GROMACS .gro file of N, CA and C in nm:
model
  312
    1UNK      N    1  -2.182  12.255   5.539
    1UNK     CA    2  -2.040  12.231   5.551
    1UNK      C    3  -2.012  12.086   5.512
    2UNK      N    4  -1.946  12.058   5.446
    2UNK     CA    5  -1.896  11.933   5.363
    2UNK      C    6  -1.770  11.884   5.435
    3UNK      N    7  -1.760  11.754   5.542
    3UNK     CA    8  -1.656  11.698   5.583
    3UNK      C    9  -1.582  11.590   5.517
    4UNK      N   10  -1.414  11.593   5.461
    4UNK     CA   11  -1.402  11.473   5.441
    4UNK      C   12  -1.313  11.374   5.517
    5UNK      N   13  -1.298  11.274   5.485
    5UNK     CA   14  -1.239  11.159   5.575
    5UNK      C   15  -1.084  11.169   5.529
    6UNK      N   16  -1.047  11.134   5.705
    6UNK     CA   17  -0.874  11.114   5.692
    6UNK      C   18  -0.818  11.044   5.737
    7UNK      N   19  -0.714  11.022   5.777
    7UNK     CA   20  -0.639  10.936   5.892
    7UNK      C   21  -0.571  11.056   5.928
    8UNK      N   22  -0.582  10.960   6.127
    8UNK     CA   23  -0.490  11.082   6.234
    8UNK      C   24  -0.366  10.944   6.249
    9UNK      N   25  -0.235  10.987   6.240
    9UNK     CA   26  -0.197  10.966   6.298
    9UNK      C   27  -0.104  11.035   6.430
   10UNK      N   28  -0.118  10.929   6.519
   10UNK     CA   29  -0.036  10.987   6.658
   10UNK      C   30   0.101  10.903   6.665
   11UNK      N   31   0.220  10.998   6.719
   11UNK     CA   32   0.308  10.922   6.745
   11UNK      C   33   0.373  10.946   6.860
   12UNK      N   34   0.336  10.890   6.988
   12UNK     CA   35   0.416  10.948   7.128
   12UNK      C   36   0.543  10.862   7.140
   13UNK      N   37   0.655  10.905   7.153
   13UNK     CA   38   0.793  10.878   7.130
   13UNK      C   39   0.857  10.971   7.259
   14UNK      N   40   0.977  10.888   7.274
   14UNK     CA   41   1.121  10.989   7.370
   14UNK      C   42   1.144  11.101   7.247
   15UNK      N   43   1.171  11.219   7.323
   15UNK     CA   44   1.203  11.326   7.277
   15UNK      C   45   1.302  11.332   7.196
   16UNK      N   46   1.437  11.257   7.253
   16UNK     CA   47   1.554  11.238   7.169
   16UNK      C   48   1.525  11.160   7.016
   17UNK      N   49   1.428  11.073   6.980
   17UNK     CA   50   1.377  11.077   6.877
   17UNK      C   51   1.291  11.155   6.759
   18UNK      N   52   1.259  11.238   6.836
   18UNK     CA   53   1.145  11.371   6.751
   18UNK      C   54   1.248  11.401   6.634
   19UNK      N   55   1.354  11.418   6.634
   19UNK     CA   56   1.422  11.524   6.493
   19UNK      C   57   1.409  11.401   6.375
   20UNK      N   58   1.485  11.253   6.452
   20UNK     CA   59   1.461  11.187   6.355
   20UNK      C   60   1.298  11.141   6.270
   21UNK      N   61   1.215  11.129   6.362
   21UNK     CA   62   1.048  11.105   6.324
   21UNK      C   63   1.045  11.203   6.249
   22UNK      N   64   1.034  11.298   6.279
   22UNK     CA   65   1.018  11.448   6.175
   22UNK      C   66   1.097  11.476   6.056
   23UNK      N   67   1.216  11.411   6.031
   23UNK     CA   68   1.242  11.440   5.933
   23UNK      C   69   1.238  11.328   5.814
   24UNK      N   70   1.175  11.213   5.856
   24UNK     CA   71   1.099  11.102   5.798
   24UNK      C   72   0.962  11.126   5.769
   25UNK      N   73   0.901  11.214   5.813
   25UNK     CA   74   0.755  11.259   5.778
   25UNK      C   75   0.776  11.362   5.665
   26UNK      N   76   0.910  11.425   5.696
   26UNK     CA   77   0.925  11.617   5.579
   26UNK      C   78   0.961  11.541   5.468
   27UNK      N   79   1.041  11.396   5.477
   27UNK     CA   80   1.132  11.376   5.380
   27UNK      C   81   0.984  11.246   5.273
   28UNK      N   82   0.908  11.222   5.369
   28UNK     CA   83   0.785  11.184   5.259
   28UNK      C   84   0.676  11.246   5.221
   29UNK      N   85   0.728  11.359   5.284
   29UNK     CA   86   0.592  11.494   5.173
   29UNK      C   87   0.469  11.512   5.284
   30UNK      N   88   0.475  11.465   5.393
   30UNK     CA   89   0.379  11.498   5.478
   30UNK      C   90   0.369  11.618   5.507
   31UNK      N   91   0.223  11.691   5.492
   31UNK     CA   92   0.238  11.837   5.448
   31UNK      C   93   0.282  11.913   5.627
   32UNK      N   94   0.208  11.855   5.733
   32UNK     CA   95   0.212  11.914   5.864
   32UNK      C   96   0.186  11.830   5.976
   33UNK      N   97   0.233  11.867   6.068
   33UNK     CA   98   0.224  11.802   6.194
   33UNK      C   99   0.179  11.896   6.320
   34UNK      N  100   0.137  11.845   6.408
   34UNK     CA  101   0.171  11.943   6.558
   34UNK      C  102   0.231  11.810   6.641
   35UNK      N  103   0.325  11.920   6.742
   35UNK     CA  104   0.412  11.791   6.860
   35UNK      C  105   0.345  11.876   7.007
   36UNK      N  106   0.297  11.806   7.033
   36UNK     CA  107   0.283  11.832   7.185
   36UNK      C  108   0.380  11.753   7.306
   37UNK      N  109   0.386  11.812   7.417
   37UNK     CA  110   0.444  11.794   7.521
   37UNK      C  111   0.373  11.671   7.599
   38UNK      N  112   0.432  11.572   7.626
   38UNK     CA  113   0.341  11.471   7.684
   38UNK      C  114   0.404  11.459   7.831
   39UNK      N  115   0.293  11.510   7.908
   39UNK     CA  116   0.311  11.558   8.058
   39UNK      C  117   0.359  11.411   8.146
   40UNK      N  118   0.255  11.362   8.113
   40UNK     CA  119   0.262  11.237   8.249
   40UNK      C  120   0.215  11.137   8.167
   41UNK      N  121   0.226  10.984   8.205
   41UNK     CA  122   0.120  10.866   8.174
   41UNK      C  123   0.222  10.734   8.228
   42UNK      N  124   0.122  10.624   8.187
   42UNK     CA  125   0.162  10.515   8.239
   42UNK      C  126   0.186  10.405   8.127
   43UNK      N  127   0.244  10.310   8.089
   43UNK     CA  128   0.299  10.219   8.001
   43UNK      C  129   0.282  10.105   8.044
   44UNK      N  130   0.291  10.022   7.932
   44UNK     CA  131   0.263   9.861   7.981
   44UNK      C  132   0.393   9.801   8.103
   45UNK      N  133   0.433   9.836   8.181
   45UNK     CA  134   0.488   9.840   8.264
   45UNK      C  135   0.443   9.844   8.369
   46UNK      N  136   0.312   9.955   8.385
   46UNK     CA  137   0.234  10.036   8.490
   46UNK      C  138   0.278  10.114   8.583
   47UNK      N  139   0.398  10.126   8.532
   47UNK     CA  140   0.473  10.262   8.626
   47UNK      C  141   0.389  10.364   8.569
   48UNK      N  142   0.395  10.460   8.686
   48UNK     CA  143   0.370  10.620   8.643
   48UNK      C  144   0.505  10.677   8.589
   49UNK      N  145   0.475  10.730   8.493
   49UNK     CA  146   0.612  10.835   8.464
   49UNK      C  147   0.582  10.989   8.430
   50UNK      N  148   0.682  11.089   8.489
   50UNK     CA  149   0.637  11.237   8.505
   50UNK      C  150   0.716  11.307   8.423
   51UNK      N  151   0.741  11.410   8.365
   51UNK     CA  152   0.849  11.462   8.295
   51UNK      C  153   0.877  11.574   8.441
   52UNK      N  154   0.809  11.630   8.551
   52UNK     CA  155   0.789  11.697   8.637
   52UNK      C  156   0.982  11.673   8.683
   53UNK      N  157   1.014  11.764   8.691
   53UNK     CA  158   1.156  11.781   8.745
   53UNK      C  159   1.290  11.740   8.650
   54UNK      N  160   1.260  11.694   8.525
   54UNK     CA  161   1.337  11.657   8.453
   54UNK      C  162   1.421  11.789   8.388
   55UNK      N  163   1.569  11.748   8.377
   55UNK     CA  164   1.637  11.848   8.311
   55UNK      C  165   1.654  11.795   8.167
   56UNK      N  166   1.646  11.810   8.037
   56UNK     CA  167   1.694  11.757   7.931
   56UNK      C  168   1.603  11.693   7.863
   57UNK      N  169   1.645  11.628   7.757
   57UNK     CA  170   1.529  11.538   7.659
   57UNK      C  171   1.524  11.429   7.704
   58UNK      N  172   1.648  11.362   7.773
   58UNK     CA  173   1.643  11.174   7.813
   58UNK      C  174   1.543  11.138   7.835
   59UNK      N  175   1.435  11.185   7.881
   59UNK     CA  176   1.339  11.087   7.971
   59UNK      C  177   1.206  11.180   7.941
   60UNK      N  178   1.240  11.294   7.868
   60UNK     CA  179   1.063  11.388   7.777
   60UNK      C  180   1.010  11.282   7.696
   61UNK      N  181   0.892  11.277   7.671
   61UNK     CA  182   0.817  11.254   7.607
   61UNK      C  183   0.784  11.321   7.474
   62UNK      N  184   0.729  11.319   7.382
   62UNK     CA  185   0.640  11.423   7.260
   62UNK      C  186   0.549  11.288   7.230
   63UNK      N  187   0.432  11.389   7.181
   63UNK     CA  188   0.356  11.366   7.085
   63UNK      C  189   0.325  11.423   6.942
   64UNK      N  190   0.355  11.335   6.844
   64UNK     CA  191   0.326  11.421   6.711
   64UNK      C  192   0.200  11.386   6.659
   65UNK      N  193   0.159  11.469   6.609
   65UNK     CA  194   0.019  11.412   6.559
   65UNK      C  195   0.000  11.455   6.405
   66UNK      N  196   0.029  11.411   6.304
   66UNK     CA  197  -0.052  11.417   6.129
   66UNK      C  198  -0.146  11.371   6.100
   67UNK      N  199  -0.256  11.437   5.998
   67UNK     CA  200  -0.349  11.408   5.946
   67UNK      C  201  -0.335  11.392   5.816
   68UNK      N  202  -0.350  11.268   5.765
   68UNK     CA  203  -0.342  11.276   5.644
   68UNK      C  204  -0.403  11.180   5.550
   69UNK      N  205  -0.392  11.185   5.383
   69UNK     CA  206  -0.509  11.042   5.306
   69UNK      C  207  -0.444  10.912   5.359
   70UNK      N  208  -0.560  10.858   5.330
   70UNK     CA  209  -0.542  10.672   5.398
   70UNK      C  210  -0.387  10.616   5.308
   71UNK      N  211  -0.405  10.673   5.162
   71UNK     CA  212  -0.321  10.617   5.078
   71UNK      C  213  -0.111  10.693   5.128
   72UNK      N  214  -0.162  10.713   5.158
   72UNK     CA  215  -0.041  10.843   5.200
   72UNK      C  216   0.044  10.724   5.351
   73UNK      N  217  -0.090  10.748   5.457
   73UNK     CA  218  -0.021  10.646   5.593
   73UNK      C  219  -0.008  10.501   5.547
   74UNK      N  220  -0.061  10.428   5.415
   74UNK     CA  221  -0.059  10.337   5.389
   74UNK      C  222   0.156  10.319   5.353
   75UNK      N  223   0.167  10.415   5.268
   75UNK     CA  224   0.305  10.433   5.204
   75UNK      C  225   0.410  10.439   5.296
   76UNK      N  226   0.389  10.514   5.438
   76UNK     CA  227   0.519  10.516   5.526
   76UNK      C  228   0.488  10.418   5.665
   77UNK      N  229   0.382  10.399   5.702
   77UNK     CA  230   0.363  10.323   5.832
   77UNK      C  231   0.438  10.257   5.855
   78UNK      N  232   0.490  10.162   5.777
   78UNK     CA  233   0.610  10.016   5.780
   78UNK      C  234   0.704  10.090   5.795
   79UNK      N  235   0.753  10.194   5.750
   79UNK     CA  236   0.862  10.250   5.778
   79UNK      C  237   0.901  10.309   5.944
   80UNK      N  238   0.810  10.412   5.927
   80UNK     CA  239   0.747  10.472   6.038
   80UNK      C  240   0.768  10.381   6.177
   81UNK      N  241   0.721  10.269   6.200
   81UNK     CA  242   0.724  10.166   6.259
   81UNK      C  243   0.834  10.124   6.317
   82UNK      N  244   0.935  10.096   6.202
   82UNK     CA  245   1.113  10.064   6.212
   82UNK      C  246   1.146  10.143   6.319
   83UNK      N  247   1.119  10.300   6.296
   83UNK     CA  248   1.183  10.373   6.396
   83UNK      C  249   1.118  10.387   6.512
   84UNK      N  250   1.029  10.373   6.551
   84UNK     CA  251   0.916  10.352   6.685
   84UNK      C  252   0.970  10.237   6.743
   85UNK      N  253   0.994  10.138   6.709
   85UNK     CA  254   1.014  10.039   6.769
   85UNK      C  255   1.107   9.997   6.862
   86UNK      N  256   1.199  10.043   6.784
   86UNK     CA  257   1.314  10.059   6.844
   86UNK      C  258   1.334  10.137   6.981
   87UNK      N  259   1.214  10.239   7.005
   87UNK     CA  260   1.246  10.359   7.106
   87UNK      C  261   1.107  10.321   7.217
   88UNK      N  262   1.122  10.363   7.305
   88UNK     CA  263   0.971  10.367   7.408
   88UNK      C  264   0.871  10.493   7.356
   89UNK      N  265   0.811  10.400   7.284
   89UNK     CA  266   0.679  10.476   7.220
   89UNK      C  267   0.589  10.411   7.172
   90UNK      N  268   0.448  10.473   7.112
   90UNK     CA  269   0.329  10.395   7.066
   90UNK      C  270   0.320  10.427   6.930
   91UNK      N  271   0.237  10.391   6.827
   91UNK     CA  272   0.202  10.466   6.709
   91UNK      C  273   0.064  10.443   6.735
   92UNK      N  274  -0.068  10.503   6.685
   92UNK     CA  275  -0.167  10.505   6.667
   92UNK      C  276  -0.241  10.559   6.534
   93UNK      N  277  -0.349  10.523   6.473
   93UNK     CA  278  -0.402  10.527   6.358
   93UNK      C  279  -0.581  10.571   6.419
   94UNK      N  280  -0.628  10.678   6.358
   94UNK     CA  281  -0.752  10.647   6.383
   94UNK      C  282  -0.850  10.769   6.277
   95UNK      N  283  -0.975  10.716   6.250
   95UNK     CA  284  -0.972  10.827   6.134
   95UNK      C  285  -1.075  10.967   6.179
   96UNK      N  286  -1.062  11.022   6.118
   96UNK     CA  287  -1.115  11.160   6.169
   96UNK      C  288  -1.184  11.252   6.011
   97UNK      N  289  -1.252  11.349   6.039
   97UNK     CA  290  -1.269  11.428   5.916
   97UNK      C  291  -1.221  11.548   5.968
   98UNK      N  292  -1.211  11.610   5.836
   98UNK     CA  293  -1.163  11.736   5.801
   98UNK      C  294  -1.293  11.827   5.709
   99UNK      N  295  -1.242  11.920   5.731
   99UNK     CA  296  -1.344  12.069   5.621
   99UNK      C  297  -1.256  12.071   5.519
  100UNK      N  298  -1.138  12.107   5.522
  100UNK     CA  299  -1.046  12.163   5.418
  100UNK      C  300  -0.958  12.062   5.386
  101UNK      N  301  -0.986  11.961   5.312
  101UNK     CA  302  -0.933  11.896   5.239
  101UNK      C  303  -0.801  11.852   5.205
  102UNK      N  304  -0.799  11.988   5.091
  102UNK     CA  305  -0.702  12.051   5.081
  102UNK      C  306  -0.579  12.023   5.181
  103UNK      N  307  -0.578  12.082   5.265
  103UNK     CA  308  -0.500  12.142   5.385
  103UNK      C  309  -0.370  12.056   5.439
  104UNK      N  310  -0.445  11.877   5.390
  104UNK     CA  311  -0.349  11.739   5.425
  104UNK      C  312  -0.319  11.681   5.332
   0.00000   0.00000   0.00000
């Protein structure tokens, strides 16, 4: 089996931001993503924070996560960034392999 190299990126963001992140990833050709639900954690703050009892997006969490070529996260990160910043969230970079190539 032949692995090749990628970049992951992660982006945990307020929920009320997800449509915009996502349609900054569709609108630069990023082939796929998954968003997960981000349950609980703690921030440079060191509060705990829960989504547990929450009604609405105000105060959800997501995580998106893409895999994709180095040259590719090189092209939007700065961008990418602009809008993170602005909101209570992290970005993360870290690299990973893949089988199918192709696929990112």
């Amino acid at each position: 089996m032949e692995l090749h190299p990628k970049k992951r990126l992660e982006v945990i963001v307020e929920a009320p931001a997800l449509a915009r992140i996502l349609r900054f990833l569709d609108e630069r050709g990023v082939k796929g993503y998954t968003i997960l639900p981000a349950i609980a954690g703690s921030g440079a703050s060191g509060r705990i924070w829960s989504r547990e009892g929450q009604v609405g997006d105000a105060g959800r969490m997501v995580a998106i996560v893409a895999i994709m070529d180095e040259a590719r996260l090189e092209q939007l990160f700065d961008d990418l960034y602009g809008i993170v910043s602005r909101q209570i969230g992290i970005v993360s970079i870290s690299d990973c392999m893949v089988v199918r190539k192709d696929a990112f």
